[in-house]
Coordinates of N, CA, C and O in Angstrom, one line a residue:
X1 N 0.9 -1.2 0.2 CA 0.0 -0.1 0.1 C 0.8 1.2 0.1 O 1.8 1.1 0.5
X2 N 0.4 2.2 -0.7 CA 1.2 3.5 -0.8 C 0.4 4.6 -0.5 O -1.2 4.6 -1.0
X3 N 0.8 5.5 0.4 CA 0.1 6.7 0.8 C 0.4 7.8 -0.5 O 1.1 8.2 -0.7
X4 N -1.2 8.4 -1.0 CA -0.9 9.5 -1.8 C -1.6 10.7 -1.1 O -2.6 10.8 -0.5
X5 N -1.3 11.6 -1.8 CA -2.0 13.3 -1.2 C -2.1 13.9 -2.4 O -1.1 14.3 -3.4
X6 N -3.2 14.3 -3.0 CA -3.5 15.3 -4.1 C -4.8 16.0 -3.6 O -5.2 16.0 -2.7
X7 N -4.9 16.7 -4.7 CA -6.1 17.7 -4.6 C -7.0 17.5 -5.7 O -6.9 17.5 -6.9
X8 N -8.4 17.2 -5.2 CA -9.5 16.6 -5.8 C -10.5 17.6 -5.7 O -11.1 17.7 -4.7
X9 N -10.9 18.5 -7.1 CA -11.9 19.4 -7.1 C -11.8 20.3 -6.0 O -12.9 20.7 -5.4
X10 N -10.3 20.7 -5.6 CA -10.2 21.8 -4.8 C -10.1 21.4 -3.3 O -9.9 22.1 -2.6
X11 N -10.5 20.0 -3.3 CA -10.2 19.5 -1.8 C -9.2 18.7 -1.6 O -8.8 17.7 -2.3
X12 N -8.2 18.8 -0.6 CA -7.0 18.0 -0.2 C -7.6 16.5 0.1 O -8.6 16.4 1.0
X13 N -7.0 15.6 -0.4 CA -7.1 14.2 -0.3 C -5.7 13.4 0.1 O -4.7 13.7 -0.7
X14 N -6.0 12.7 1.4 CA -4.9 11.6 1.5 C -5.5 10.6 1.7 O -6.4 10.2 2.7
X15 N -4.9 9.7 1.1 CA -5.5 8.1 0.8 C -4.4 6.9 1.0 O -3.4 7.3 0.2
X16 N -4.3 6.1 1.2 CA -3.7 4.7 1.2 C -4.4 3.9 -0.1 O -5.4 3.4 0.1
X17 N -3.6 3.6 -0.9 CA -4.1 2.8 -2.2 C -3.1 1.6 -2.6 O -1.9 1.7 -2.2
X18 N -3.4 0.7 -3.1 CA -2.9 -0.2 -3.7 C -1.9 0.5 -5.0 O -2.6 1.3 -5.8
X19 N -0.8 0.1 -5.3 CA -0.4 0.5 -6.4 C -0.9 0.5 -7.9 O -0.8 1.3 -8.7
X20 N -1.4 -0.6 -7.8 CA -2.3 -0.9 -9.0 C -3.6 -0.2 -9.3 O -4.3 -0.6 -10.2
X21 N -4.3 0.7 -8.5 CA -5.4 1.0 -8.3 C -5.4 2.2 -9.5 O -4.8 3.0 -9.5
X22 N -6.5 1.8 -10.3 CA -6.5 2.9 -11.5 C -7.2 4.3 -11.1 O -7.9 4.4 -10.0
X23 N -6.8 5.4 -11.6 CA -7.3 6.7 -11.1 C -8.7 6.8 -11.3 O -9.5 7.3 -10.3
X24 N -9.4 6.1 -12.3 CA -10.9 6.2 -12.6 C -11.5 5.4 -11.1 O -12.5 5.8 -10.4
X25 N -11.0 4.2 -10.8 CA -11.5 3.5 -9.4 C -11.4 4.1 -8.1 O -12.1 4.1 -7.8
X26 N -10.4 5.0 -8.2 CA -10.0 5.6 -6.9 C -11.1 7.0 -7.1 O -11.5 6.9 -5.9
X27 N -11.3 7.5 -7.9 CA -12.3 8.5 -8.1 C -13.6 8.3 -7.8 O -14.3 8.8 -7.0
X28 N -14.1 7.1 -8.4 CA -15.5 6.6 -8.6 C -15.8 5.7 -6.9 O -16.6 6.1 -6.4
X29 N -14.8 4.9 -6.8 CA -15.2 3.9 -5.9 C -14.6 4.4 -4.2 O -15.2 4.1 -3.3
X30 N -13.5 5.3 -4.1 CA -13.0 5.7 -2.8 C -13.6 7.0 -2.5 O -13.9 7.4 -1.5
X31 N -13.6 7.9 -3.6 CA -14.1 9.3 -3.4 C -15.7 9.4 -3.5 O -16.2 10.7 -3.4
X32 N -16.3 8.8 -4.2 CA -17.5 9.0 -4.8 C -18.3 9.7 -5.9 O -19.1 10.2 -6.1
X33 N -17.1 10.0 -6.8 CA -17.0 10.9 -7.9 C -17.4 9.9 -9.1 O -16.7 10.1 -10.0
X34 N -18.7 9.8 -9.3 CA -19.2 8.9 -10.2 C -19.6 9.7 -11.5 O -19.7 8.9 -12.5
X35 N -19.4 10.9 -11.7 CA -19.3 11.5 -12.8 C -18.2 11.1 -13.8 O -18.4 11.5 -15.1
X36 N -17.2 10.7 -13.6 CA -16.0 10.3 -14.3 C -16.6 8.7 -14.7 O -16.4 8.0 -13.8
X37 N -16.7 8.4 -15.9 CA -17.4 7.2 -16.4 C -16.3 6.3 -16.8 O -15.2 6.6 -17.3
X38 N -16.5 5.2 -16.6 CA -15.5 4.0 -17.1 C -16.2 3.3 -18.6 O -17.5 3.1 -18.5
X39 N -15.8 3.5 -19.6 CA -16.2 2.8 -21.1 C -15.4 1.7 -21.3 O -15.6 0.6 -21.0
X40 N -14.3 2.1 -22.0 CA -13.5 0.9 -22.7 C -12.3 0.4 -21.7 O -12.0 -0.6 -22.0
X41 N -12.1 1.2 -20.6 CA -10.9 0.9 -20.1 C -9.5 0.8 -20.8 O -8.7 0.0 -20.3
X42 N -9.7 1.3 -22.0 CA -8.4 1.4 -22.7 C -7.8 2.6 -23.5 O -7.0 3.0 -24.2
X43 N -8.5 3.7 -22.7 CA -8.3 5.3 -23.2 C -8.8 5.5 -24.6 O -8.5 6.5 -25.0
X44 N -9.8 4.8 -25.0 CA -10.2 4.9 -26.5 C -11.3 6.0 -26.5 O -11.7 6.7 -27.4
X45 N -12.5 5.5 -25.8 CA -13.8 6.2 -25.6 C -13.8 7.6 -25.0 O -14.7 8.4 -25.4
X46 N -12.9 7.9 -24.2 CA -13.1 9.5 -23.7 C -13.5 9.6 -22.3 O -13.8 10.7 -21.9
X47 N -14.6 8.5 -22.0 CA -15.7 8.7 -21.1 C -14.8 9.1 -19.7 O -15.5 9.7 -18.9
X48 N -13.6 8.7 -19.6 CA -13.0 8.9 -18.3 C -12.0 9.9 -18.2 O -11.4 10.1 -17.2
X49 N -12.3 11.0 -19.0 CA -11.2 11.9 -19.2 C -11.6 13.1 -17.6 O -12.7 13.3 -17.6
X50 N -10.5 13.3 -17.2 CA -10.5 14.3 -16.1 C -9.3 15.3 -16.3 O -8.2 15.1 -17.3
X51 N -9.0 16.4 -15.6 CA -8.1 17.3 -15.7 C -7.2 16.8 -14.9 O -7.3 16.8 -13.4
X52 N -5.7 16.7 -15.2 CA -4.8 16.7 -14.2 C -3.7 17.7 -14.3 O -3.2 17.9 -15.4
X53 N -3.8 18.6 -13.4 CA -3.2 19.8 -13.4 C -3.2 20.8 -14.5 O -2.7 21.3 -15.3
X54 N -4.8 20.6 -14.9 CA -5.2 21.6 -15.7 C -5.2 20.9 -17.2 O -5.8 21.4 -18.2
X55 N -4.7 19.8 -17.5 CA -4.6 19.1 -18.8 C -5.2 17.9 -18.8 O -5.5 17.1 -17.9
X56 N -6.3 17.8 -19.6 CA -7.0 16.5 -20.2 C -6.2 15.1 -20.0 O -5.3 15.2 -21.0
X57 N -6.7 14.1 -19.3 CA -6.0 13.0 -19.5 C -7.2 11.7 -19.3 O -8.2 12.2 -18.7
X58 N -6.6 10.9 -19.8 CA -7.7 9.6 -19.5 C -7.3 9.0 -18.2 O -6.4 8.1 -18.1
X59 N -8.4 8.9 -17.5 CA -8.3 8.4 -15.9 C -7.9 6.7 -16.0 O -7.6 6.1 -14.7
X60 N -8.7 5.9 -17.1 CA -8.4 4.9 -16.9 C -7.1 4.3 -17.5 O -7.0 2.9 -17.2
X61 N -6.2 5.1 -17.9 CA -5.0 4.8 -18.3 C -3.8 5.2 -17.3 O -2.8 5.0 -17.5
X62 N -4.5 5.9 -16.1 CA -3.5 6.0 -15.3 C -3.9 5.5 -13.9 O -4.9 5.1 -13.5
X63 N -2.6 5.3 -13.2 CA -2.8 4.8 -11.7 C -3.1 6.1 -10.8 O -2.6 7.2 -11.2
X64 N -3.7 5.7 -9.7 CA -4.0 6.7 -9.0 C -2.6 7.4 -8.0 O -2.7 8.5 -8.1
X65 N -1.5 6.5 -8.1 CA -0.3 6.9 -7.4 C 0.3 7.8 -8.5 O 1.2 8.7 -7.8
X66 N 0.1 7.8 -9.5 CA 0.6 8.9 -10.6 C 0.2 10.0 -10.4 O 0.9 11.4 -10.8
X67 N -1.0 10.3 -9.8 CA -1.6 11.7 -9.3 C -1.0 12.3 -8.3 O -1.4 13.3 -7.8
X68 N -0.3 11.6 -7.5 CA 0.2 12.1 -6.2 C 0.8 13.4 -6.4 O 1.8 13.7 -7.1
X69 N 0.6 14.0 -5.5 CA 1.1 15.6 -5.6 C 0.4 16.4 -6.8 O 0.8 17.9 -6.5
X70 N -0.7 15.9 -7.2 CA -1.4 16.7 -8.5 C -2.6 17.3 -7.9 O -3.2 16.6 -7.0
X71 N -3.2 18.1 -9.1 CA -4.5 18.5 -8.8 C -5.4 17.8 -10.0 O -5.0 17.6 -10.9
X72 N -6.3 17.0 -9.4 CA -7.3 16.5 -10.3 C -8.8 17.0 -10.2 O -9.2 17.2 -9.2
X73 N -9.1 17.3 -11.6 CA -10.7 17.9 -11.5 C -11.4 16.9 -12.3 O -11.0 16.7 -13.3
X74 N -12.6 16.4 -11.8 CA -13.7 16.1 -12.3 C -14.6 17.0 -12.8 O -14.9 18.0 -12.5
X75 N -15.7 16.1 -13.6 CA -16.7 16.7 -14.1 C -17.7 17.5 -13.0 O -18.3 18.6 -13.1
X76 N -17.5 16.9 -11.5 CA -18.3 17.4 -10.6 C -17.7 18.9 -10.1 O -18.5 19.7 -9.4
X77 N -16.5 19.1 -10.6 CA -16.0 20.3 -10.4 C -16.1 21.6 -11.1 O -16.3 22.7 -10.7
X78 N -17.1 20.9 -12.1 CA -17.4 22.4 -13.0 C -18.3 23.3 -12.4 O -18.6 24.6 -12.4
X79 N -19.6 22.7 -11.9 CA -20.5 23.5 -11.4 C -20.6 23.9 -9.6 O -21.0 24.6 -9.1
X80 N -20.1 22.6 -9.2 CA -20.0 22.5 -7.8 C -21.3 23.2 -7.0 O -21.0 23.9 -6.2
X81 N -22.4 22.8 -7.4 CA -23.6 23.0 -6.6 C -24.1 24.2 -7.1 O -25.2 24.6 -6.6
X82 N -23.6 25.2 -8.0 CA -24.0 26.5 -8.3 C -24.7 26.5 -9.7 O -25.0 25.2 -10.1
X83 N -24.5 27.5 -10.5 CA -25.0 27.6 -11.6 C -24.3 26.9 -12.8 O -23.1 26.8 -12.4
X84 N -24.8 26.2 -13.6 CA -24.2 25.7 -14.7 C -22.7 26.6 -15.0 O -23.3 27.9 -15.4
X85 N -21.8 26.1 -15.6 CA -20.8 26.8 -16.4 C -21.2 27.3 -17.8 O -22.4 26.5 -18.2
X86 N -20.6 28.0 -18.4 CA -21.1 28.5 -19.7 C -21.3 27.4 -20.7 O -22.2 27.2 -21.6
X87 N -20.1 26.5 -20.7 CA -19.8 25.1 -21.3 C -21.1 24.5 -21.3 O -21.8 23.8 -22.0
X88 N -21.3 24.0 -20.1 CA -22.6 22.9 -19.6 C -23.5 23.6 -20.0 O -24.8 23.0 -20.6
X89 N -23.9 24.7 -19.8 CA -25.2 25.7 -20.2 C -25.5 25.3 -21.8 O -26.5 25.2 -22.1
X90 N -24.3 25.4 -22.5 CA -24.1 25.5 -24.0 C -24.6 24.1 -24.3 O -25.5 23.8 -25.1
X91 N -24.0 23.0 -23.5 CA -24.5 21.7 -24.0 C -26.0 21.6 -23.7 O -26.6 20.6 -24.5
X92 N -26.4 22.1 -22.6 CA -28.0 21.8 -22.0 C -28.9 22.6 -23.3 O -29.9 21.8 -24.0
X93 N -28.5 23.9 -23.8 CA -29.1 24.4 -24.6 C -29.5 24.0 -25.8 O -30.5 23.9 -26.9
X94 N -28.2 23.2 -26.5 CA -28.1 22.8 -27.7 C -28.2 21.1 -28.1 O -27.8 20.2 -28.8
X95 N -29.0 20.7 -26.7 CA -29.1 19.3 -26.6 C -28.0 18.3 -27.0 O -28.1 17.3 -27.7
X96 N -26.8 18.6 -26.3 CA -25.8 17.8 -26.6 C -25.3 16.6 -25.5 O -24.4 16.4 -25.3
X97 N -26.5 16.4 -24.8 CA -26.4 15.6 -23.6 C -26.6 14.1 -24.1 O -26.4 13.3 -23.7
X98 N -28.1 13.8 -24.7 CA -28.4 12.7 -25.0 C -28.3 11.6 -24.0 O -29.1 12.1 -22.9
X99 N -27.7 10.6 -23.8 CA -27.6 9.4 -22.9 C -26.8 10.2 -21.8 O -27.0 9.9 -20.5
X100 N -25.8 11.1 -22.0 CA -25.1 11.6 -21.0 C -23.9 10.6 -20.6 O -22.8 10.9 -20.1
X101 N -23.5 9.5 -21.0 CA -22.4 8.6 -20.9 C -21.1 9.5 -21.3 O -20.3 9.5 -20.3
X102 N -21.0 10.0 -22.3 CA -19.7 10.6 -22.8 C -19.5 11.8 -22.6 O -18.5 12.3 -22.5
X103 N -21.0 12.5 -22.0 CA -20.7 13.8 -22.0 C -19.8 14.5 -20.8 O -19.2 15.7 -21.2
X104 N -19.5 13.8 -19.7 CA -18.5 14.1 -18.7 C -17.0 14.4 -19.2 O -16.3 15.4 -19.2
X105 N -16.6 13.3 -20.1 CA -15.5 13.3 -20.7 C -15.3 14.3 -21.7 O -14.3 15.1 -21.8
X106 N -16.6 14.5 -22.7 CA -16.3 15.7 -23.5 C -16.1 17.0 -22.7 O -15.5 17.9 -23.3
X107 N -17.0 17.2 -21.9 CA -16.9 18.5 -21.1 C -15.7 18.9 -20.4 O -14.9 20.1 -20.6
X108 N -14.8 17.8 -20.1 CA -13.5 17.9 -19.2 C -12.3 18.3 -20.5 O -11.7 19.1 -20.4
X109 N -12.6 17.4 -21.6 CA -11.6 17.7 -22.6 C -11.8 19.1 -23.2 O -10.7 20.0 -23.5
X110 N -13.1 19.5 -23.3 CA -13.4 20.9 -23.8 C -13.1 22.0 -23.0 O -12.6 23.1 -23.6
X111 N -13.2 21.6 -21.8 CA -12.6 22.5 -20.6 C -11.2 23.0 -20.8 O -10.8 24.1 -20.8
X112 N -10.7 22.1 -20.9 CA -9.1 22.0 -21.2 C -8.5 22.9 -22.5 O -8.1 23.7 -22.4
X113 N -9.3 22.5 -23.4 CA -9.3 23.0 -25.0 C -9.5 24.7 -24.8 O -9.0 25.6 -25.3
X114 N -10.7 24.9 -24.3 CA -11.0 26.4 -24.0 C -10.1 27.2 -23.0 O -10.0 28.5 -23.3
X115 N -9.5 26.6 -22.2 CA -8.7 27.3 -21.2 C -7.3 27.7 -22.2 O -6.6 28.6 -21.5
X116 N -7.0 27.3 -23.2 CA -5.9 27.6 -23.9 C -6.3 28.8 -25.1 O -5.4 29.2 -25.6
X117 N -7.5 29.4 -25.1 CA -7.9 30.6 -25.9 C -8.9 29.9 -26.8 O -9.7 28.6 -26.4
X118 N -9.3 30.8 -27.9 CA -10.3 30.3 -28.7 C -9.9 29.1 -29.8 O -8.9 29.7 -30.6
X119 N -10.3 27.9 -29.8 CA -9.9 26.9 -30.6 C -10.4 27.1 -31.9 O -11.5 27.8 -32.3
X120 N -9.6 26.5 -33.0 CA -10.3 26.5 -34.3 C -10.9 25.3 -34.7 O -11.1 24.5 -33.6
X121 N -11.9 25.2 -35.7 CA -12.6 24.1 -35.9 C -11.7 22.9 -36.0 O -12.4 21.8 -35.6
X122 N -10.6 22.7 -36.6 CA -9.6 21.6 -36.5 C -9.3 21.3 -35.6 O -9.3 20.0 -35.0
X123 N -9.0 22.2 -34.2 CA -8.8 21.8 -32.7 C -10.0 21.1 -32.2 O -9.8 20.3 -31.5
X124 N -11.2 21.7 -32.3 CA -12.3 21.2 -31.8 C -12.7 19.8 -32.4 O -12.7 18.8 -31.6
X125 N -12.5 19.6 -33.7 CA -12.7 18.4 -34.4 C -11.7 17.3 -33.8 O -12.1 16.1 -33.5
X126 N -10.3 17.6 -33.7 CA -9.5 16.8 -33.1 C -9.7 16.2 -31.7 O -9.7 15.2 -31.3
X127 N -10.2 17.1 -30.9 CA -10.6 16.8 -29.3 C -11.7 15.8 -29.5 O -11.8 15.1 -28.7
X128 N -12.7 16.3 -30.4 CA -13.9 15.5 -30.4 C -13.6 14.2 -31.0 O -14.4 13.2 -30.6
X129 N -12.5 14.0 -31.7 CA -12.3 12.6 -32.5 C -11.7 11.6 -31.4 O -12.0 10.4 -31.6
X130 N -11.4 12.2 -30.2 CA -10.8 11.4 -29.1 C -12.0 10.7 -28.2 O -11.6 10.3 -27.0
X131 N -13.1 11.1 -28.6 CA -14.4 10.7 -27.8 C -15.4 9.9 -28.7 O -15.8 10.2 -29.8
X132 N -15.8 8.7 -28.1 CA -16.9 7.8 -28.7 C -18.4 8.1 -28.0 O -18.4 8.1 -26.7
X133 N -19.2 8.8 -28.7 CA -20.5 8.9 -28.3 C -21.4 7.5 -28.8 O -21.5 7.5 -30.1
X134 N -21.9 6.7 -27.9 CA -22.6 5.6 -28.4 C -24.0 5.8 -28.8 O -24.7 4.8 -29.7
X135 N -24.7 7.1 -28.4 CA -25.8 7.2 -29.0 C -26.2 7.7 -30.6 O -26.8 7.4 -31.1
X136 N -25.0 7.9 -31.0 CA -24.9 8.6 -32.4 C -24.3 7.7 -33.3 O -24.0 7.9 -34.5
X137 N -23.8 6.6 -32.9 CA -23.1 5.4 -33.6 C -21.8 5.8 -34.0 O -21.2 5.6 -35.1
X138 N -21.1 6.3 -33.3 CA -19.8 7.1 -32.9 C -19.4 7.8 -34.1 O -18.1 8.0 -34.6
X139 N -20.4 8.7 -34.6 CA -20.2 10.0 -35.6 C -20.2 11.0 -34.8 O -20.7 11.5 -33.7

């Protein structure tokens, strides 16, 4: 067992974990943050996307111990009980939710992309190509 200390959604967390525990399992099962979805468990579908020190990563491809000393933000960090963020509200207004399984990962990847400035259509397409939406037949 290894002790890790990190900041999750602005809250300091110290836990003892097995070295092989995935970041997604840590977030979902240890911290109860079920907004981070697990789809393919191979980093292909993007449902597990979280921000690690502000950069989008696939949580299913990371061990919890790799996040030691870092800041992790999940989809739960976006509104934190308050009003929806502009991005979340835009998803709602434009019916971009459908079943919602892929939505948290896309929101987190888009949050990262938007934090870098105004993205081009190509950058948006590239970001979205890393996410599989099962509602639309992967298109």
